PDB file of C-alpha atoms in Angstrom:
ATOM      1  CA  GLN A  15      56.505  -6.451-163.903  1.00 72.00           C
ATOM      2  CA  PRO A  16      54.523  -6.509-167.159  1.00 76.00           C
ATOM      3  CA  ALA A  17      54.334  -9.890-168.810  1.00 85.00           C
ATOM      4  CA  LEU A  18      55.180  -8.533-172.264  1.00 96.00           C
ATOM      5  CA  THR A  19      58.294  -6.456-172.945  1.00 97.00           C
ATOM      6  CA  GLN A  20      58.116  -3.262-174.963  1.00 98.00           C
ATOM      7  CA  PRO A  21      60.717  -0.525-175.440  1.00 98.00           C
ATOM      8  CA  ALA A  22      60.039   2.384-173.110  1.00 97.00           C
ATOM      9  CA  SER A  23      60.194   4.910-175.913  1.00 98.00           C
ATOM     10  CA  VAL A  24      60.587   5.331-179.647  1.00 98.00           C
ATOM     11  CA  SER A  25      60.685   8.434-181.769  1.00 97.00           C
ATOM     12  CA  GLY A  26      60.471   9.458-185.390  1.00 97.00           C
ATOM     13  CA  SER A  27      60.025  12.469-187.608  1.00 97.00           C
ATOM     14  CA  PRO A  28      56.832  13.263-189.499  1.00 97.00           C
ATOM     15  CA  GLY A  29      56.520  11.104-192.583  1.00 97.00           C
ATOM     16  CA  GLN A  30      58.896   8.438-191.313  1.00 98.00           C
ATOM     17  CA  SER A  31      58.022   4.911-190.232  1.00 98.00           C
ATOM     18  CA  ILE A  32      58.579   3.421-186.798  1.00 98.00           C
ATOM     19  CA  THR A  33      58.184  -0.049-185.352  1.00 98.00           C
ATOM     20  CA  ILE A  34      57.342  -0.967-181.771  1.00 98.00           C
ATOM     21  CA  SER A  35      58.196  -4.463-180.596  1.00 98.00           C
ATOM     22  CA  CYS A  36      56.407  -6.589-178.036  1.00 98.00           C
ATOM     23  CA  THR A  37      58.220  -9.646-176.754  1.00 98.00           C
ATOM     24  CA  GLY A  38      56.583 -12.435-174.817  1.00 97.00           C
ATOM     25  CA  THR A  39      56.926 -16.189-174.625  1.00 96.00           C
ATOM     26  CA  SER A  40      55.498 -19.285-176.239  1.00 96.00           C
ATOM     27  CA  SER A  41      52.760 -19.144-173.592  1.00 95.00           C
ATOM     28  CA  ASP A  42      51.389 -15.875-174.870  1.00 96.00           C
ATOM     29  CA  VAL A  43      52.583 -14.005-177.974  1.00 97.00           C
ATOM     30  CA  GLY A  44      54.237 -17.032-179.533  1.00 97.00           C
ATOM     31  CA  GLY A  45      51.392 -19.396-178.770  1.00 95.00           C
ATOM     32  CA  TYR A  46      48.456 -17.529-180.254  1.00 94.00           C
ATOM     33  CA  ASN A  47      47.688 -15.251-183.183  1.00 94.00           C
ATOM     34  CA  LEU A  48      45.802 -13.084-180.728  1.00 95.00           C
ATOM     35  CA  VAL A  49      47.893  -9.966-180.255  1.00 97.00           C
ATOM     36  CA  SER A  50      46.235  -6.584-180.131  1.00 97.00           C
ATOM     37  CA  TRP A  51      47.600  -3.059-179.952  1.00 98.00           C
ATOM     38  CA  TYR A  52      46.162  -0.006-178.212  1.00 98.00           C
ATOM     39  CA  GLN A  53      46.865   3.689-178.591  1.00 98.00           C
ATOM     40  CA  GLN A  54      46.393   5.879-175.536  1.00 98.00           C
ATOM     41  CA  HIS A  55      46.626   9.644-175.436  1.00 98.00           C
ATOM     42  CA  PRO A  56      47.205  11.241-172.013  1.00 96.00           C
ATOM     43  CA  GLY A  57      44.080  11.280-169.880  1.00 96.00           C
ATOM     44  CA  LYS A  58      42.098   9.224-172.373  1.00 97.00           C
ATOM     45  CA  ALA A  59      40.909   5.652-172.596  1.00 98.00           C
ATOM     46  CA  PRO A  60      42.896   3.264-174.796  1.00 98.00           C
ATOM     47  CA  LYS A  61      41.813   2.825-178.414  1.00 98.00           C
ATOM     48  CA  LEU A  62      42.034  -0.485-180.287  1.00 98.00           C
ATOM     49  CA  MET A  63      44.331  -0.170-183.305  1.00 98.00           C
ATOM     50  CA  ILE A  64      45.139  -3.783-184.246  1.00 98.00           C
ATOM     51  CA  PHE A  65      43.642  -7.138-183.270  1.00 97.00           C
ATOM     52  CA  GLU A  66      44.451 -10.743-184.162  1.00 95.00           C
ATOM     53  CA  VAL A  67      48.027  -9.625-184.966  1.00 97.00           C
ATOM     54  CA  THR A  68      47.264  -7.957-188.300  1.00 98.00           C
ATOM     55  CA  LYS A  69      43.611  -6.861-188.452  1.00 97.00           C
ATOM     56  CA  ARG A  70      42.530  -3.227-188.262  1.00 98.00           C
ATOM     57  CA  PRO A  71      39.159  -2.208-186.847  1.00 96.00           C
ATOM     58  CA  SER A  72      36.974  -0.104-189.060  1.00 95.00           C
ATOM     59  CA  GLY A  73      38.095   3.515-188.961  1.00 96.00           C
ATOM     60  CA  VAL A  74      41.728   2.881-188.082  1.00 98.00           C
ATOM     61  CA  SER A  75      44.169   4.290-190.602  1.00 97.00           C
ATOM     62  CA  ASP A  76      45.989   1.815-192.854  1.00 97.00           C
ATOM     63  CA  ARG A  77      49.199   3.549-191.768  1.00 98.00           C
ATOM     64  CA  PHE A  78      48.999   1.194-188.781  1.00 98.00           C
ATOM     65  CA  SER A  79      49.984  -2.424-189.357  1.00 98.00           C
ATOM     66  CA  GLY A  80      50.844  -5.403-187.209  1.00 98.00           C
ATOM     67  CA  SER A  81      52.971  -8.500-187.574  1.00 98.00           C
ATOM     68  CA  LYS A  82      54.434 -11.318-185.539  1.00 98.00           C
ATOM     69  CA  SER A  83      57.489 -13.542-185.667  1.00 97.00           C
ATOM     70  CA  GLY A  84      57.942 -16.177-183.009  1.00 97.00           C
ATOM     71  CA  ASP A  85      57.495 -14.679-179.563  1.00 97.00           C
ATOM     72  CA  THR A  86      57.701 -11.082-180.778  1.00 98.00           C
ATOM     73  CA  ALA A  87      54.894  -8.996-182.205  1.00 98.00           C
ATOM     74  CA  SER A  88      55.386  -5.631-183.854  1.00 98.00           C
ATOM     75  CA  LEU A  89      53.355  -2.534-184.588  1.00 98.00           C
ATOM     76  CA  THR A  90      54.486  -0.402-187.509  1.00 98.00           C
ATOM     77  CA  ILE A  91      53.266   3.124-188.096  1.00 98.00           C
ATOM     78  CA  SER A  92      54.106   4.552-191.477  1.00 98.00           C
ATOM     79  CA  GLY A  93      53.886   8.194-192.576  1.00 98.00           C
ATOM     80  CA  LEU A  94      54.155   9.414-188.985  1.00 98.00           C
ATOM     81  CA  GLN A  95      51.873  12.275-188.095  1.00 98.00           C
ATOM     82  CA  ALA A  96      51.844  14.558-185.079  1.00 98.00           C
ATOM     83  CA  GLU A  97      48.616  13.021-183.805  1.00 97.00           C
ATOM     84  CA  ASP A  98      50.286   9.607-183.603  1.00 98.00           C
ATOM     85  CA  GLU A  99      52.248  10.824-180.575  1.00 98.00           C
ATOM     86  CA  ALA A 100      50.830   8.692-177.746  1.00 98.00           C
ATOM     87  CA  ASN A 101      51.501   5.649-175.619  1.00 98.00           C
ATOM     88  CA  TYR A 102      51.098   2.257-177.280  1.00 98.00           C
ATOM     89  CA  PHE A 103      50.364  -0.996-175.480  1.00 98.00           C
ATOM     90  CA  CYS A 104      50.436  -4.521-176.810  1.00 98.00           C
ATOM     91  CA  CYS A 105      48.192  -7.238-175.424  1.00 97.00           C
ATOM     92  CA  SER A 106      48.146 -10.983-175.952  1.00 97.00           C
ATOM     93  CA  CYS A 107      46.068 -13.980-175.131  1.00 94.00           C
ATOM     94  CA  ALA A 108      47.898 -15.860-172.382  1.00 94.00           C
ATOM     95  CA  GLY A 109      45.936 -19.093-172.315  1.00 88.00           C
ATOM     96  CA  SER A 110      42.789 -20.145-170.446  1.00 86.00           C
ATOM     97  CA  GLY A 111      41.005 -17.158-171.926  1.00 83.00           C
ATOM     98  CA  THR A 112      43.176 -14.634-170.116  1.00 90.00           C
ATOM     99  CA  VAL A 113      45.182 -11.686-171.427  1.00 95.00           C
ATOM    100  CA  VAL A 114      48.385  -9.877-170.547  1.00 96.00           C
ATOM    101  CA  PHE A 115      49.571  -6.393-171.464  1.00 97.00           C
ATOM    102  CA  GLY A 116      52.944  -4.987-172.313  1.00 97.00           C
ATOM    103  CA  GLY A 117      54.469  -2.184-170.278  1.00 96.00           C
ATOM    104  CA  GLY A 118      53.781   0.403-172.940  1.00 97.00           C
ATOM    105  CA  THR A 119      55.875   2.476-175.351  1.00 98.00           C
ATOM    106  CA  LYS A 120      55.853   6.249-175.543  1.00 98.00           C
ATOM    107  CA  LEU A 121      55.994   7.423-179.153  1.00 98.00           C
ATOM    108  CA  THR A 122      57.394  10.880-179.701  1.00 98.00           C
ATOM    109  CA  VAL A 123      56.960  12.574-183.074  1.00 97.00           C
ATOM    110  CA  LEU A 124      59.928  14.907-183.431  1.00 94.00           C
TER     111      LEU A 124
ATOM    112  CA  GLN B  25      26.980   2.042-181.318  1.00 85.00           C
ATOM    113  CA  VAL B  26      27.479   0.774-177.782  1.00 91.00           C
ATOM    114  CA  GLN B  27      29.203   3.088-175.327  1.00 95.00           C
ATOM    115  CA  LEU B  28      30.365   2.131-171.854  1.00 97.00           C
ATOM    116  CA  VAL B  29      29.715   4.798-169.217  1.00 97.00           C
ATOM    117  CA  GLN B  30      31.428   4.401-165.883  1.00 98.00           C
ATOM    118  CA  SER B  31      30.625   5.814-162.471  1.00 98.00           C
ATOM    119  CA  GLY B  32      32.407   8.841-161.082  1.00 97.00           C
ATOM    120  CA  ALA B  33      35.635   9.269-159.189  1.00 98.00           C
ATOM    121  CA  GLU B  34      35.942   7.795-155.716  1.00 98.00           C
ATOM    122  CA  VAL B  35      38.044   8.680-152.670  1.00 98.00           C
ATOM    123  CA  LYS B  36      38.429   5.813-150.246  1.00 98.00           C
ATOM    124  CA  LYS B  37      40.268   5.099-147.020  1.00 98.00           C
ATOM    125  CA  PRO B  38      42.741   2.221-146.743  1.00 97.00           C
ATOM    126  CA  GLY B  39      40.965  -0.974-145.795  1.00 97.00           C
ATOM    127  CA  SER B  40      37.642   0.065-147.287  1.00 98.00           C
ATOM    128  CA  SER B  41      35.938  -1.109-150.491  1.00 98.00           C
ATOM    129  CA  VAL B  42      35.015   0.508-153.780  1.00 98.00           C
ATOM    130  CA  LYS B  43      32.420  -0.534-156.332  1.00 98.00           C
ATOM    131  CA  VAL B  44      32.706   0.815-159.866  1.00 98.00           C
ATOM    132  CA  SER B  45      29.879   0.529-162.371  1.00 98.00           C
ATOM    133  CA  CYS B  46      30.035   0.301-166.149  1.00 97.00           C
ATOM    134  CA  LYS B  47      26.751   0.819-168.022  1.00 96.00           C
ATOM    135  CA  ALA B  48      26.253  -0.049-171.668  1.00 94.00           C
ATOM    136  CA  SER B  49      24.538   2.771-173.485  1.00 91.00           C
ATOM    137  CA  GLY B  50      23.004   2.201-176.913  1.00 87.00           C
ATOM    138  CA  GLY B  51      23.027  -1.563-176.582  1.00 82.00           C
ATOM    139  CA  THR B  52      23.898  -4.425-174.291  1.00 79.00           C
ATOM    140  CA  PHE B  53      27.007  -6.451-173.562  1.00 79.00           C
ATOM    141  CA  SER B  54      25.443  -9.767-172.561  1.00 79.00           C
ATOM    142  CA  ASN B  55      26.937 -11.423-175.660  1.00 87.00           C
ATOM    143  CA  ASN B  56      30.393  -9.946-175.071  1.00 91.00           C
ATOM    144  CA  ALA B  57      33.274 -10.396-172.660  1.00 94.00           C
ATOM    145  CA  ILE B  58      33.799  -7.475-170.301  1.00 96.00           C
ATOM    146  CA  SER B  59      37.310  -6.879-169.015  1.00 97.00           C
ATOM    147  CA  TRP B  60      38.400  -4.748-166.101  1.00 98.00           C
ATOM    148  CA  VAL B  61      41.724  -3.017-166.616  1.00 98.00           C
ATOM    149  CA  ARG B  62      43.483  -0.645-164.267  1.00 98.00           C
ATOM    150  CA  GLN B  63      46.225   1.915-164.743  1.00 98.00           C
ATOM    151  CA  ALA B  64      48.207   3.304-161.833  1.00 97.00           C
ATOM    152  CA  PRO B  65      49.478   6.875-162.212  1.00 96.00           C
ATOM    153  CA  GLY B  66      52.152   7.018-164.894  1.00 93.00           C
ATOM    154  CA  GLN B  67      52.069   3.254-165.334  1.00 95.00           C
ATOM    155  CA  GLY B  68      50.889   0.735-167.900  1.00 95.00           C
ATOM    156  CA  LEU B  69      47.670  -1.186-168.322  1.00 97.00           C
ATOM    157  CA  GLU B  70      46.976  -4.122-166.010  1.00 97.00           C
ATOM    158  CA  TRP B  71      44.284  -6.711-166.781  1.00 96.00           C
ATOM    159  CA  MET B  72      42.404  -7.594-163.605  1.00 97.00           C
ATOM    160  CA  GLY B  73      40.107 -10.172-165.161  1.00 96.00           C
ATOM    161  CA  GLY B  74      36.643 -10.138-166.603  1.00 95.00           C
ATOM    162  CA  ILE B  75      33.206 -11.594-166.975  1.00 94.00           C
ATOM    163  CA  ILE B  76      31.342 -13.205-169.874  1.00 93.00           C
ATOM    164  CA  PRO B  77      27.662 -12.912-168.922  1.00 90.00           C
ATOM    165  CA  ILE B  78      26.226 -15.221-171.595  1.00 90.00           C
ATOM    166  CA  TYR B  79      28.314 -18.117-170.282  1.00 90.00           C
ATOM    167  CA  GLY B  80      28.387 -17.113-166.620  1.00 89.00           C
ATOM    168  CA  VAL B  81      32.185 -17.186-166.814  1.00 92.00           C
ATOM    169  CA  ILE B  82      34.239 -15.015-164.479  1.00 94.00           C
ATOM    170  CA  ASN B  83      38.031 -14.793-164.578  1.00 94.00           C
ATOM    171  CA  TYR B  84      40.148 -13.197-161.863  1.00 95.00           C
ATOM    172  CA  VAL B  85      43.862 -12.556-162.124  1.00 94.00           C
ATOM    173  CA  GLN B  86      45.508 -14.390-159.246  1.00 93.00           C
ATOM    174  CA  LYS B  87      46.962 -11.152-157.866  1.00 93.00           C
ATOM    175  CA  PHE B  88      43.441  -9.905-157.108  1.00 92.00           C
ATOM    176  CA  GLN B  89      41.772 -13.207-156.244  1.00 89.00           C
ATOM    177  CA  GLY B  90      39.840 -12.935-153.003  1.00 93.00           C
ATOM    178  CA  ARG B  91      39.754  -9.138-153.066  1.00 97.00           C
ATOM    179  CA  VAL B  92      37.802  -8.427-156.226  1.00 98.00           C
ATOM    180  CA  THR B  93      34.347  -9.395-157.449  1.00 98.00           C
ATOM    181  CA  PHE B  94      32.895  -8.884-160.918  1.00 97.00           C
ATOM    182  CA  THR B  95      29.133  -8.928-161.411  1.00 96.00           C
ATOM    183  CA  THR B  96      26.593  -7.859-163.989  1.00 94.00           C
ATOM    184  CA  ASP B  97      22.970  -6.736-163.904  1.00 93.00           C
ATOM    185  CA  GLU B  98      21.607  -7.603-167.307  1.00 89.00           C
ATOM    186  CA  SER B  99      18.309  -5.829-166.624  1.00 91.00           C
ATOM    187  CA  THR B 100      20.213  -2.540-166.655  1.00 93.00           C
ATOM    188  CA  SER B 101      23.128  -3.618-168.907  1.00 92.00           C
ATOM    189  CA  THR B 102      25.546  -2.703-166.127  1.00 95.00           C
ATOM    190  CA  ALA B 103      28.746  -4.412-165.036  1.00 96.00           C
ATOM    191  CA  TYR B 104      30.302  -3.892-161.630  1.00 98.00           C
ATOM    192  CA  MET B 105      33.769  -4.267-160.160  1.00 98.00           C
ATOM    193  CA  GLU B 106      34.136  -4.319-156.386  1.00 98.00           C
ATOM    194  CA  LEU B 107      37.616  -4.166-154.872  1.00 98.00           C
ATOM    195  CA  ARG B 108      37.978  -4.704-151.132  1.00 98.00           C
ATOM    196  CA  SER B 109      40.672  -4.111-148.524  1.00 97.00           C
ATOM    197  CA  LEU B 110      41.985  -1.147-150.464  1.00 98.00           C
ATOM    198  CA  ARG B 111      45.660  -0.257-150.199  1.00 97.00           C
ATOM    199  CA  SER B 112      47.545   2.804-151.356  1.00 96.00           C
ATOM    200  CA  GLU B 113      48.835   0.861-154.351  1.00 96.00           C
ATOM    201  CA  ASP B 114      45.255   0.335-155.559  1.00 98.00           C
ATOM    202  CA  ALA B 115      45.062   4.024-156.437  1.00 98.00           C
ATOM    203  CA  ALA B 116      44.510   3.979-160.183  1.00 98.00           C
ATOM    204  CA  VAL B 117      42.154   4.637-163.043  1.00 98.00           C
ATOM    205  CA  TYR B 118      39.890   1.638-163.524  1.00 98.00           C
ATOM    206  CA  PHE B 119      38.512   0.904-166.990  1.00 98.00           C
ATOM    207  CA  CYS B 120      35.890  -1.503-168.248  1.00 98.00           C
ATOM    208  CA  ALA B 121      36.292  -2.687-171.825  1.00 97.00           C
ATOM    209  CA  ARG B 122      34.246  -4.824-174.223  1.00 95.00           C
ATOM    210  CA  GLY B 123      35.997  -7.722-175.879  1.00 92.00           C
ATOM    211  CA  GLY B 124      35.403  -8.864-179.394  1.00 86.00           C
ATOM    212  CA  VAL B 125      33.950 -12.085-180.767  1.00 86.00           C
ATOM    213  CA  TYR B 126      36.539 -14.650-181.735  1.00 86.00           C
ATOM    214  CA  CYS B 127      35.692 -17.011-184.583  1.00 87.00           C
ATOM    215  CA  GLY B 128      37.571 -20.280-184.587  1.00 84.00           C
ATOM    216  CA  SER B 129      37.350 -23.037-187.144  1.00 85.00           C
ATOM    217  CA  SER B 130      33.859 -24.134-186.156  1.00 89.00           C
ATOM    218  CA  SER B 131      32.280 -21.514-183.914  1.00 89.00           C
ATOM    219  CA  CYS B 132      32.355 -17.949-182.691  1.00 88.00           C
ATOM    220  CA  TYR B 133      32.368 -16.874-179.078  1.00 84.00           C
ATOM    221  CA  PRO B 134      32.990 -13.795-176.963  1.00 86.00           C
ATOM    222  CA  ALA B 135      36.555 -13.409-175.764  1.00 88.00           C
ATOM    223  CA  TYR B 136      38.617 -10.969-173.737  1.00 89.00           C
ATOM    224  CA  TYR B 137      41.576 -11.348-176.064  1.00 86.00           C
ATOM    225  CA  ASP B 138      40.038 -10.628-179.456  1.00 88.00           C
ATOM    226  CA  GLY B 139      40.524  -6.867-179.260  1.00 93.00           C
ATOM    227  CA  MET B 140      38.847  -4.671-176.668  1.00 95.00           C
ATOM    228  CA  ASP B 141      36.993  -2.372-179.012  1.00 95.00           C
ATOM    229  CA  VAL B 142      34.849  -0.291-176.669  1.00 96.00           C
ATOM    230  CA  TRP B 143      36.181   1.243-173.467  1.00 98.00           C
ATOM    231  CA  GLY B 144      34.614   3.130-170.621  1.00 98.00           C
ATOM    232  CA  GLN B 145      35.950   6.577-169.855  1.00 98.00           C
ATOM    233  CA  GLY B 146      37.708   5.362-166.715  1.00 98.00           C
ATOM    234  CA  THR B 147      37.033   5.833-163.011  1.00 98.00           C
ATOM    235  CA  THR B 148      39.712   7.351-160.797  1.00 98.00           C
ATOM    236  CA  VAL B 149      40.018   5.691-157.421  1.00 98.00           C
ATOM    237  CA  THR B 150      42.060   7.542-154.820  1.00 98.00           C
ATOM    238  CA  VAL B 151      43.112   5.725-151.649  1.00 98.00           C
ATOM    239  CA  ALA B 152      44.093   8.059-148.840  1.00 95.00           C
ATOM    240  CA  SER B 153      43.731   8.233-145.110  1.00 91.00           C
TER     241      SER B 153
END
């Protein structure tokens, strides 16, 4: 049972915006501004998209943005493109230097 | 730019052990935190723990405690993950990943949780009799 709860799937049409939620507790998501998001295409390694809730690594499109409210973090993808279709995982610091992942969300671009 | 290159696929019998390597190419990882993450077929990512060589810190998720060992060989910039007493449910792709450097109010330090920005390609471990 993953520690962080994500919707199993979301979908959107090209050009639209979607938001993926990631719900934890005050011991992880709510307790630290240390949420990251990963994009994973089938058969590939995960790719870091967002770290420290809102920061984007160099090279990641500004169509990807992160936020947090209480125990829930969110990843928003605006201007959906076909190549955004992938699985997305959230990850949070869980205290004592450890991390936990969400169960993952499959994004389908219609 | 550092790349992490992992060892090849393994087929193991139940009860045996597997040792996966993760070599830093184009740099080192001694100043970073290295996480080990696994992904069972069709499932999500699972953090197994990690190692921070510069501090000699090793973290194991309780689920794997006693069955897994993380080590590094800094002379070859290689990290290792050994998992023992393999079961069918250990069949998965195992990834190593480099953590970022977290800067607090007064200092910066390597951390697993500050975005894993470089990943190995993954090593498939099959457990079958």
